[in-house]
Amino acid sequence: QKEVEQNSGPLSVPEGAIASLNCTYSDRGSQSFFWYRQYSGKSPELIMFIYSNGDKEDGRFTAQLNKASQYVSLLIRDSQPSDSATYLCAVNGPYGNKLVFGAGTILRVKS
Amino acid sequence: DAGVTQSPTHLIKTRGQQVTLRCSPKSGHDTVSWYQQALGQGPQFIFQYYEEEERQRGNFPDRFSGHQFPNYSSELNVNALLLGDSALYLCASSLWMGGGYNEQFFGPGTRLTVL
């Protein structure tokens, strides 16, 4: 079982729609959760982080965490073509500071 | 406020050679982590440096080594290069915090090609 799993996609949504990206993790001791956006040929850019169960909103982005289900998601409202990228879910465990990444979900927003 | 910088941007080496990659963390940050990202994969943790010591290491062979300098900058060295070492090497900058609540910010990366 992979430590962090994401659907590879591609996930295609029309412009203006809500994009929903999902991630599951295996280590129940994980404490912090991150979403990175990576454009083709570029490095990952941190867009959201969440530490507590529930929702966290930042502009068009909402991160949702359910530790009991070991599930974290990212919602992108009013999706724009510029949101087309690979979205990486990363998890940090209770020991040390390494991030464990999923393989990423490719998002395509069509105008 | 300078972000994370890495050099060089691109590098081409042949099998068996050695390579050194460099990273300067974001201003105010004291911890540097290195990751390897193969095409189509998520980044894989190599190791992390804080206070000039390796604090945590991922599942990478001893051919991968590093160093952190008093000014918090860091180097990643890879010896006896293999074709499979071809990847994007990412440096991430953060503040050292207990409990794992650290946000890591990536540099632009170094694209290494081994022929």
XYZ file of N, CA and C in Angstrom:
678
model
N 0.839 -1.194 0.000
C 0.000 0.000 0.000
C 0.879 1.250 0.000
N 0.595 2.155 -0.934
C 1.351 3.396 -0.979
C 0.991 4.245 0.219
N 1.951 5.052 0.684
C 1.713 5.873 1.869
C 0.706 6.978 1.590
N 0.791 7.588 0.411
C -0.125 8.657 0.022
C -0.627 8.326 -1.381
N -1.934 8.267 -1.525
C -2.504 7.886 -2.811
C -3.393 8.995 -3.372
N -3.245 9.218 -4.661
C -4.079 10.165 -5.390
C -4.487 9.546 -6.710
N -5.642 9.918 -7.181
C -6.075 9.519 -8.519
C -5.229 10.309 -9.515
N -4.597 9.612 -10.464
C -3.671 10.295 -11.366
C -4.376 11.208 -12.362
N -5.692 10.944 -12.583
C -6.428 11.755 -13.545
C -6.097 11.346 -14.987
N -6.280 12.264 -15.953
C -6.601 13.657 -15.707
C -8.052 13.881 -15.307
N -8.247 14.896 -14.446
C -9.564 15.346 -14.065
C -9.884 16.561 -14.928
N -10.931 16.447 -15.718
C -11.307 17.536 -16.616
C -12.572 18.206 -16.106
N -12.523 19.524 -15.953
C -13.700 20.283 -15.516
C -13.854 21.497 -16.421
N -15.078 21.958 -16.643
C -15.275 23.174 -17.436
C -14.931 24.410 -16.614
N -14.574 25.464 -17.309
C -14.271 26.729 -16.648
C -15.463 27.178 -15.810
N -15.168 27.628 -14.572
C -16.218 28.080 -13.672
C -16.773 27.012 -12.756
N -16.450 25.766 -13.014
C -16.942 24.656 -12.186
C -16.057 24.473 -10.947
N -16.526 23.568 -10.064
C -15.735 23.206 -8.887
C -14.911 21.951 -9.200
N -13.617 22.038 -8.952
C -12.754 20.867 -9.113
C -12.513 20.263 -7.741
N -12.659 18.954 -7.637
C -12.486 18.262 -6.360
C -11.351 17.254 -6.483
N -10.318 17.439 -5.696
C -9.134 16.584 -5.743
C -9.023 15.845 -4.414
N -8.742 14.556 -4.481
C -8.768 13.731 -3.287
C -7.445 13.032 -3.025
N -7.227 12.705 -1.756
C -5.965 12.102 -1.339
C -6.237 11.248 -0.101
N -5.676 10.050 -0.060
C -5.750 9.237 1.149
C -4.339 8.912 1.609
N -4.181 8.682 2.920
C -2.865 8.403 3.465
C -2.949 7.237 4.434
N -1.845 6.568 4.630
C -1.868 5.324 5.400
C -1.403 5.490 6.854
N -0.584 6.491 7.150
C -0.034 6.632 8.496
C -0.995 7.422 9.383
N -1.616 6.729 10.348
C -2.591 7.381 11.218
C -1.971 8.446 12.102
N -0.634 8.398 12.253
C 0.049 9.395 13.067
C 0.355 10.683 12.326
N -0.008 10.765 11.058
C 0.278 11.964 10.268
C -0.379 13.181 10.894
N 0.341 14.291 10.862
C -0.132 15.462 11.599
C -0.428 16.670 10.737
N 0.250 16.789 9.613
C 0.038 17.977 8.790
C -0.042 17.580 7.330
N -0.829 18.359 6.583
C -1.215 17.963 5.235
C -1.116 19.179 4.317
N -0.543 18.943 3.159
C -0.223 20.053 2.273
C -0.702 19.755 0.862
N -1.106 20.805 0.167
C -1.403 20.727 -1.260
C -0.450 21.643 -2.013
N 0.198 21.059 -3.011
C 1.102 21.800 -3.876
C 0.554 21.760 -5.295
N 0.774 22.841 -6.010
C 0.436 22.912 -7.435
C 1.749 22.915 -8.218
N 1.807 22.123 -9.282
C 3.014 22.042 -10.090
C 2.649 22.165 -11.553
N 3.101 23.257 -12.160
C 2.938 23.421 -13.593
C 4.027 22.617 -14.294
N 3.746 22.231 -15.521
C 4.676 21.402 -16.289
C 6.044 22.070 -16.389
N 7.079 21.353 -16.014
C 8.441 21.865 -16.103
C 8.849 22.798 -14.976
N 7.946 23.007 -14.019
C 8.237 23.906 -12.892
C 8.299 23.122 -11.590
N 8.650 23.813 -10.511
C 8.722 23.165 -9.201
C 7.386 23.303 -8.482
N 7.135 22.487 -7.460
C 5.873 22.573 -6.716
C 5.748 23.886 -5.950
N 4.511 24.398 -5.936
C 4.197 25.644 -5.247
C 3.169 25.339 -4.163
N 3.446 25.707 -2.922
C 2.516 25.452 -1.825
C 1.287 26.336 -1.958
N 0.095 25.703 -1.961
C -1.118 26.504 -2.078
C -2.010 26.401 -0.834
N -1.936 25.290 -0.112
C -2.773 25.145 1.080
C -2.100 24.186 2.055
N -2.356 24.398 3.356
C -1.977 23.409 4.347
C -3.072 23.345 5.391
N -3.210 22.178 6.016
C -4.253 22.005 7.027
C -3.746 21.061 8.101
N -4.042 21.362 9.350
C -3.551 20.553 10.459
C -4.684 19.907 11.262
N -5.874 20.528 11.218
C -6.978 20.061 12.062
C -8.127 19.546 11.212
N -8.899 18.645 11.777
C -10.080 18.141 11.091
C -11.003 19.287 10.712
N -11.638 19.153 9.559
C -12.593 20.155 9.126
C -12.152 20.815 7.837
N -12.666 22.009 7.620
C -12.402 22.756 6.395
C -11.526 23.965 6.685
N -10.709 24.300 5.691
C -9.919 25.524 5.751
C -10.017 26.187 4.388
N -10.446 27.460 4.385
C -10.685 28.161 3.128
C -9.641 29.256 2.928
N -9.218 29.400 1.672
C -8.300 30.491 1.302
C -8.630 30.883 -0.117
N -9.395 31.972 -0.256
C -9.790 32.411 -1.583
C -10.662 31.369 -2.265
N -10.266 30.953 -3.462
C -11.054 29.940 -4.197
C -10.764 28.513 -3.756
N -9.812 28.349 -2.861
C -9.384 27.019 -2.435
C -9.946 26.666 -1.056
N -10.400 25.417 -0.921
C -10.808 24.886 0.372
C -10.146 23.530 0.565
N -9.423 23.389 1.673
C -8.858 22.090 2.030
C -9.756 21.454 3.085
N -9.980 20.149 2.957
C -10.816 19.416 3.895
C -10.020 18.234 4.439
N -10.085 18.046 5.754
C -9.339 16.969 6.396
C -10.266 16.127 7.257
N -10.167 14.815 7.102
C -10.901 13.873 7.935
C -9.896 12.827 8.408
N -9.371 12.998 9.607
C -8.328 12.106 10.105
C -8.861 10.709 10.389
N -10.118 10.610 10.789
C -10.691 9.292 11.071
C -10.731 8.437 9.809
N -11.018 9.067 8.680
C -11.066 8.359 7.400
C -9.732 8.425 6.663
N -8.755 9.136 7.221
C -7.429 9.288 6.613
C -7.573 9.831 5.201
N -8.263 10.943 5.113
C -8.666 11.493 3.819
C -8.498 13.004 3.855
N -7.898 13.535 2.801
C -7.781 14.984 2.667
C -8.153 15.358 1.239
N -8.833 16.480 1.082
C -9.252 16.883 -0.251
C -8.988 18.370 -0.457
N -9.006 18.750 -1.730
C -8.848 20.144 -2.122
C -9.960 20.476 -3.102
N -10.723 21.523 -2.783
C -11.757 22.011 -3.685
C -11.285 23.320 -4.289
N -11.449 23.442 -5.595
C -11.131 24.679 -6.279
C -12.423 25.203 -6.886
N -12.889 26.323 -6.362
C -14.134 26.913 -6.878
C -13.821 27.815 -8.060
N -14.837 28.001 -8.932
C -14.694 28.878 -10.103
C -13.376 28.577 -10.829
N -13.206 27.335 -11.202
C -11.962 26.891 -11.841
C -11.654 27.715 -13.087
N -10.377 28.035 -13.253
C -9.905 28.812 -14.389
C -8.919 27.981 -15.204
N -8.766 28.268 -16.498
C -7.771 27.534 -17.294
C -6.376 27.591 -16.672
N -6.073 28.688 -15.968
C -4.755 28.819 -15.326
C -4.576 27.863 -14.145
N -5.668 27.226 -13.704
C -5.567 26.223 -12.635
C -5.112 24.865 -13.184
N -5.063 24.737 -14.494
C -4.616 23.476 -15.107
C -3.174 23.200 -14.713
N -2.964 22.105 -14.010
C -1.650 21.770 -13.455
C -1.759 20.397 -12.806
N -0.650 19.929 -12.252
C -0.664 18.730 -11.424
C -0.725 19.156 -9.962
N -1.637 18.550 -9.216
C -1.802 18.882 -7.804
C -1.259 17.729 -6.957
N -0.299 18.071 -6.114
C 0.379 17.090 -5.287
C -0.106 17.192 -3.845
N -0.483 16.067 -3.278
C -0.841 15.975 -1.873
C 0.401 15.509 -1.118
N 0.704 16.150 0.008
C 1.874 15.767 0.808
C 1.472 15.662 2.272
N 2.076 14.707 2.947
C 1.727 14.413 4.330
C 2.999 14.390 5.174
N 2.915 14.963 6.371
C 4.040 14.983 7.293
C 3.666 14.184 8.531
N 4.494 13.212 8.886
C 4.214 12.355 10.018
C 4.613 12.988 11.330
N 4.436 12.222 12.409
C 4.735 12.749 13.742
C 6.216 12.784 14.066
N 7.028 12.064 13.314
C 8.455 12.011 13.614
C 9.237 12.624 12.472
N 9.962 13.644 12.764
C 10.746 14.291 11.744
C 9.910 15.198 10.878
N 10.527 15.723 9.875
C 9.884 16.738 9.067
C 9.801 16.398 7.583
N 9.995 15.140 7.238
C 9.948 14.826 5.818
C 8.513 14.829 5.336
N 8.345 15.267 4.096
C 7.048 15.208 3.440
C 6.996 13.961 2.569
N 5.878 13.260 2.651
C 5.632 12.118 1.779
C 4.577 12.550 0.773
N 4.912 12.447 -0.501
C 4.036 12.944 -1.567
C 3.290 11.811 -2.251
N 2.096 12.142 -2.720
C 1.434 11.287 -3.682
C 2.006 11.570 -5.066
N 1.553 10.796 -6.041
C 2.068 10.949 -7.413
C 1.436 12.129 -8.137
N 0.376 12.689 -7.556
C -0.245 13.867 -8.149
C -1.448 13.559 -9.015
N -2.348 14.536 -9.083
C -3.523 14.471 -9.956
C -3.416 15.573 -10.984
N -3.544 15.202 -12.257
C -3.524 16.195 -13.331
C -4.915 16.800 -13.457
N -5.001 18.109 -13.372
C -6.269 18.829 -13.534
C -6.235 19.616 -14.837
N -7.308 19.473 -15.610
C -7.443 20.244 -16.838
C -8.752 21.027 -16.773
N -8.637 22.333 -16.888
C -9.806 23.199 -16.881
C -10.009 23.692 -18.308
N -11.168 23.351 -18.864
C -11.423 23.660 -20.272
C -12.302 24.891 -20.397
N -11.865 25.830 -21.239
C -12.642 27.062 -21.446
C -13.658 26.867 -22.555
N 12.144 40.091 -0.621
C 12.457 38.871 0.126
C 12.816 37.771 -0.857
N 14.103 37.343 -0.827
C 14.544 36.337 -1.775
C 13.922 34.998 -1.424
N 13.476 34.314 -2.448
C 12.944 32.975 -2.253
C 14.067 31.963 -2.267
N 13.711 30.714 -2.406
C 14.691 29.624 -2.450
C 15.379 29.641 -3.814
N 16.683 29.586 -3.802
C 17.425 29.548 -5.065
C 18.220 28.258 -5.165
N 18.365 27.789 -6.401
C 19.121 26.568 -6.663
C 20.011 26.779 -7.880
N 21.155 26.112 -7.868
C 22.029 26.154 -9.038
C 22.740 24.818 -9.185
N 23.052 24.425 -10.422
C 22.629 25.077 -11.663
C 21.182 24.721 -11.995
N 20.673 25.282 -13.060
C 19.308 24.997 -13.507
C 19.248 23.644 -14.198
N 20.212 23.414 -15.053
C 20.294 22.155 -15.793
C 21.715 21.626 -15.735
N 21.843 20.318 -15.824
C 23.158 19.680 -15.745
C 23.102 18.379 -16.530
N 24.120 18.162 -17.342
C 24.226 16.891 -18.065
C 25.532 16.230 -17.667
N 25.444 14.988 -17.209
C 26.615 14.229 -16.777
C 26.590 12.852 -17.432
N 27.698 12.148 -17.353
C 27.754 10.777 -17.842
C 27.838 9.815 -16.667
N 27.475 8.583 -16.921
C 27.481 7.558 -15.877
C 28.847 7.488 -15.190
N 28.826 7.349 -13.891
C 30.059 7.226 -13.119
C 30.613 8.550 -12.604
N 30.138 9.633 -13.185
C 30.626 10.927 -12.724
C 29.993 11.325 -11.404
N 30.472 12.436 -10.865
C 29.966 12.974 -9.611
C 29.364 14.354 -9.884
N 28.362 14.728 -9.072
C 27.714 16.014 -9.289
C 27.443 16.681 -7.931
N 27.493 18.013 -7.929
C 27.161 18.798 -6.735
C 26.099 19.822 -7.097
N 25.012 19.800 -6.356
C 23.929 20.749 -6.548
C 23.873 21.665 -5.327
N 23.466 22.906 -5.558
C 23.499 23.895 -4.481
C 22.138 24.531 -4.252
N 21.922 24.964 -3.008
C 20.635 25.538 -2.611
C 20.846 26.604 -1.555
N 20.143 27.717 -1.714
C 20.097 28.740 -0.664
C 18.663 28.866 -0.193
N 18.413 28.727 1.096
C 17.021 28.760 1.572
C 16.453 30.176 1.563
N 15.162 30.229 1.751
C 14.461 31.495 1.858
C 14.981 32.252 3.079
N 15.001 33.585 2.968
C 15.463 34.411 4.067
C 14.675 34.109 5.340
N 15.389 33.869 6.440
C 14.729 33.565 7.707
C 14.545 32.084 7.978
N 14.740 31.254 6.986
C 14.607 29.810 7.163
C 15.951 29.183 7.516
N 15.880 28.086 8.296
C 17.112 27.474 8.779
C 17.247 25.997 8.410
N 16.273 25.470 7.720
C 16.241 24.029 7.428
C 16.116 23.805 5.930
N 16.915 22.880 5.435
C 16.889 22.560 4.011
C 16.632 21.068 3.833
N 15.674 20.764 2.988
C 15.378 19.373 2.628
C 15.620 19.197 1.141
N 16.048 18.016 0.767
C 16.273 17.698 -0.643
C 15.326 16.585 -1.080
N 14.794 16.739 -2.278
C 13.879 15.758 -2.849
C 14.303 15.437 -4.280
N 14.000 14.225 -4.697
C 14.212 13.812 -6.080
C 12.853 13.561 -6.718
N 12.618 14.153 -7.877
C 11.351 13.930 -8.564
C 11.596 13.360 -9.950
N 11.244 12.099 -10.121
C 11.316 11.479 -11.445
C 10.084 11.882 -12.239
N 10.180 11.756 -13.543
C 9.091 12.167 -14.435
C 7.803 11.416 -14.099
N 6.733 12.154 -13.884
C 5.441 11.537 -13.621
C 5.237 11.060 -12.197
N 6.187 11.350 -11.332
C 6.112 10.920 -9.933
C 6.070 12.124 -9.005
N 5.675 11.880 -7.762
C 5.790 12.922 -6.762
C 7.219 12.986 -6.249
N 7.607 14.087 -5.624
C 8.951 14.187 -5.056
C 9.191 13.116 -3.995
N 10.412 12.581 -3.979
C 10.827 11.598 -2.971
C 11.878 12.231 -2.063
N 11.681 12.112 -0.759
C 12.562 12.729 0.229
C 13.929 12.050 0.241
N 14.985 12.876 0.133
C 16.353 12.345 0.191
C 16.900 12.504 1.600
N 17.010 13.739 2.065
C 17.436 14.005 3.440
C 17.135 15.451 3.797
N 17.347 15.752 5.097
C 17.077 17.083 5.612
C 18.226 17.527 6.512
N 18.575 18.817 6.406
C 19.662 19.390 7.206
C 19.167 20.527 8.071
N 19.635 20.518 9.300
C 19.362 21.595 10.247
C 20.575 21.700 11.161
N 20.993 22.905 11.443
C 22.171 23.141 12.268
C 23.373 22.323 11.778
N 23.510 22.306 10.456
C 24.660 21.694 9.773
C 24.740 20.179 9.981
N 23.651 19.572 10.417
C 23.621 18.128 10.604
C 22.479 17.508 9.807
N 22.711 16.304 9.321
C 21.644 15.557 8.668
C 20.699 15.054 9.751
N 19.433 15.463 9.667
C 18.471 15.160 10.726
C 17.587 13.965 10.379
N 17.336 13.777 9.113
C 16.481 12.676 8.698
C 16.877 12.288 7.286
N 16.768 11.008 6.979
C 17.189 10.529 5.668
C 16.123 9.606 5.106
N 15.897 9.725 3.817
C 14.978 8.829 3.131
C 15.697 7.593 2.636
N 15.034 6.827 1.801
C 15.561 5.557 1.323
C 16.444 5.758 0.094
N 17.558 6.406 0.281
C 18.515 6.639 -0.798
C 19.876 6.089 -0.391
N 20.637 5.578 -1.360
C 21.941 4.982 -1.036
C 22.943 6.031 -0.589
N 24.063 5.531 -0.055
C 25.115 6.408 0.444
C 25.778 7.242 -0.642
N 25.505 6.912 -1.896
C 26.042 7.743 -2.990
C 25.510 9.176 -2.901
N 24.399 9.312 -2.220
C 23.799 10.626 -2.020
C 24.265 11.163 -0.670
N 24.910 12.299 -0.699
C 25.377 12.907 0.546
C 25.131 14.408 0.477
N 25.215 15.035 1.631
C 24.922 16.456 1.645
C 25.732 17.197 2.678
N 25.479 18.483 2.684
C 26.170 19.344 3.638
C 25.340 20.598 3.812
N 25.387 21.158 5.029
C 24.786 22.465 5.253
C 25.848 23.388 5.841
N 25.863 24.599 5.377
C 26.871 25.576 5.792
C 26.308 26.494 6.879
N 27.190 27.222 7.574
C 26.719 28.110 8.647
C 25.696 29.134 8.182
N 25.707 29.499 6.916
C 24.720 30.479 6.428
C 23.427 29.802 5.984
N 23.264 28.525 6.320
C 22.071 27.691 6.068
C 21.989 27.154 4.641
N 22.846 27.612 3.728
C 22.825 27.040 2.390
C 23.258 25.585 2.448
N 22.983 24.871 1.373
C 23.217 23.428 1.398
C 23.696 22.929 0.048
N 24.360 21.808 0.074
C 24.787 21.112 -1.138
C 24.294 19.679 -1.100
N 23.979 19.161 -2.289
C 23.661 17.750 -2.471
C 24.719 17.187 -3.399
N 25.393 16.138 -2.978
C 26.392 15.472 -3.793
C 25.910 14.069 -4.158
N 26.101 13.722 -5.424
C 25.771 12.370 -5.859
C 26.998 11.803 -6.547
N 27.495 10.680 -6.042
C 28.668 10.018 -6.614
C 28.247 8.865 -7.517
N 29.179 8.456 -8.389
C 28.972 7.272 -9.242
C 27.595 7.294 -9.894
N 27.331 8.343 -10.642
C 26.005 8.552 -11.225
C 25.540 7.367 -12.059
N 24.253 7.053 -11.911
C 23.582 6.025 -12.693
C 22.546 6.690 -13.587
N 22.163 5.978 -14.647
C 21.129 6.516 -15.542
C 19.863 6.851 -14.756
N 19.548 6.038 -13.761
C 18.336 6.225 -12.964
C 18.376 7.434 -12.056
N 19.526 8.103 -11.983
C 19.603 9.321 -11.168
C 19.082 10.534 -11.931
N 18.778 10.362 -13.203
C 18.214 11.454 -13.997
C 16.860 11.842 -13.415
N 16.727 13.106 -13.033
C 15.507 13.558 -12.353
C 15.601 15.060 -12.133
N 14.505 15.598 -11.590
C 14.500 16.986 -11.109
C 14.841 16.940 -9.617
N 15.873 17.645 -9.220
C 16.268 17.679 -7.811
C 15.780 18.990 -7.202
N 14.996 18.832 -6.163
C 14.326 19.965 -5.543
C 14.868 20.215 -4.142
N 15.091 21.464 -3.851
C 15.476 21.885 -2.515
C 14.258 22.559 -1.886
N 13.975 22.233 -0.657
C 12.859 22.854 0.057
C 13.377 23.525 1.312
N 12.863 24.693 1.563
C 13.300 25.540 2.674
C 12.180 25.624 3.711
N 12.552 25.600 4.988
C 11.542 25.698 6.039
C 12.189 26.149 7.338
N 11.340 26.378 8.333
C 11.807 26.643 9.682
C 11.777 25.331 10.456
N 12.791 25.110 11.283
C 12.813 23.898 12.090
C 11.755 24.002 13.185
N 10.808 23.046 13.170
C 9.748 23.046 14.167
C 9.511 21.630 14.633
N 9.229 21.461 15.875
C 8.933 20.136 16.378
C 7.531 19.713 15.988
N 7.279 18.431 15.936
C 5.934 17.932 15.694
C 5.519 17.886 14.249
N 6.368 18.308 13.350
C 6.052 18.156 11.937
C 5.202 19.247 11.337
N 4.981 20.332 12.055
C 4.150 21.405 11.495
C 5.027 22.411 10.774
N 5.641 21.985 9.690
C 6.518 22.904 8.972
C 6.095 23.001 7.535
N 5.949 24.212 7.060
C 5.617 24.439 5.666
C 6.914 24.533 4.878
N 7.014 23.761 3.851
C 8.223 23.719 3.055
C 7.981 24.385 1.712
N 8.926 25.241 1.327
C 8.828 26.001 0.083
C 9.957 25.556 -0.836
N 9.573 25.243 -2.061
C 10.536 24.680 -2.998
C 11.237 25.731 -3.840
N 12.483 25.433 -4.169
C 13.210 26.203 -5.157
C 12.824 25.754 -6.556
N 13.418 26.377 -7.587
C 13.058 26.062 -8.976
C 13.545 24.693 -9.438
N 14.479 24.098 -8.704
C 14.953 22.763 -9.052
C 16.161 22.773 -9.981
N 16.856 21.644 -9.977
C 17.950 21.391 -10.915
C 17.605 20.144 -11.710
N 17.561 20.287 -13.018
C 17.268 19.126 -13.879
C 18.573 18.430 -14.215
N 18.741 17.213 -13.708
C 19.956 16.432 -13.952
C 19.662 15.350 -14.979
N 20.467 15.314 -16.009
C 20.377 14.265 -17.018
C 21.672 13.478 -17.001
N 21.562 12.162 -16.847
C 22.733 11.283 -16.843
C 22.715 10.459 -18.133
N 23.772 10.575 -18.912
C 23.845 9.868 -20.201
C 24.738 8.641 -20.113
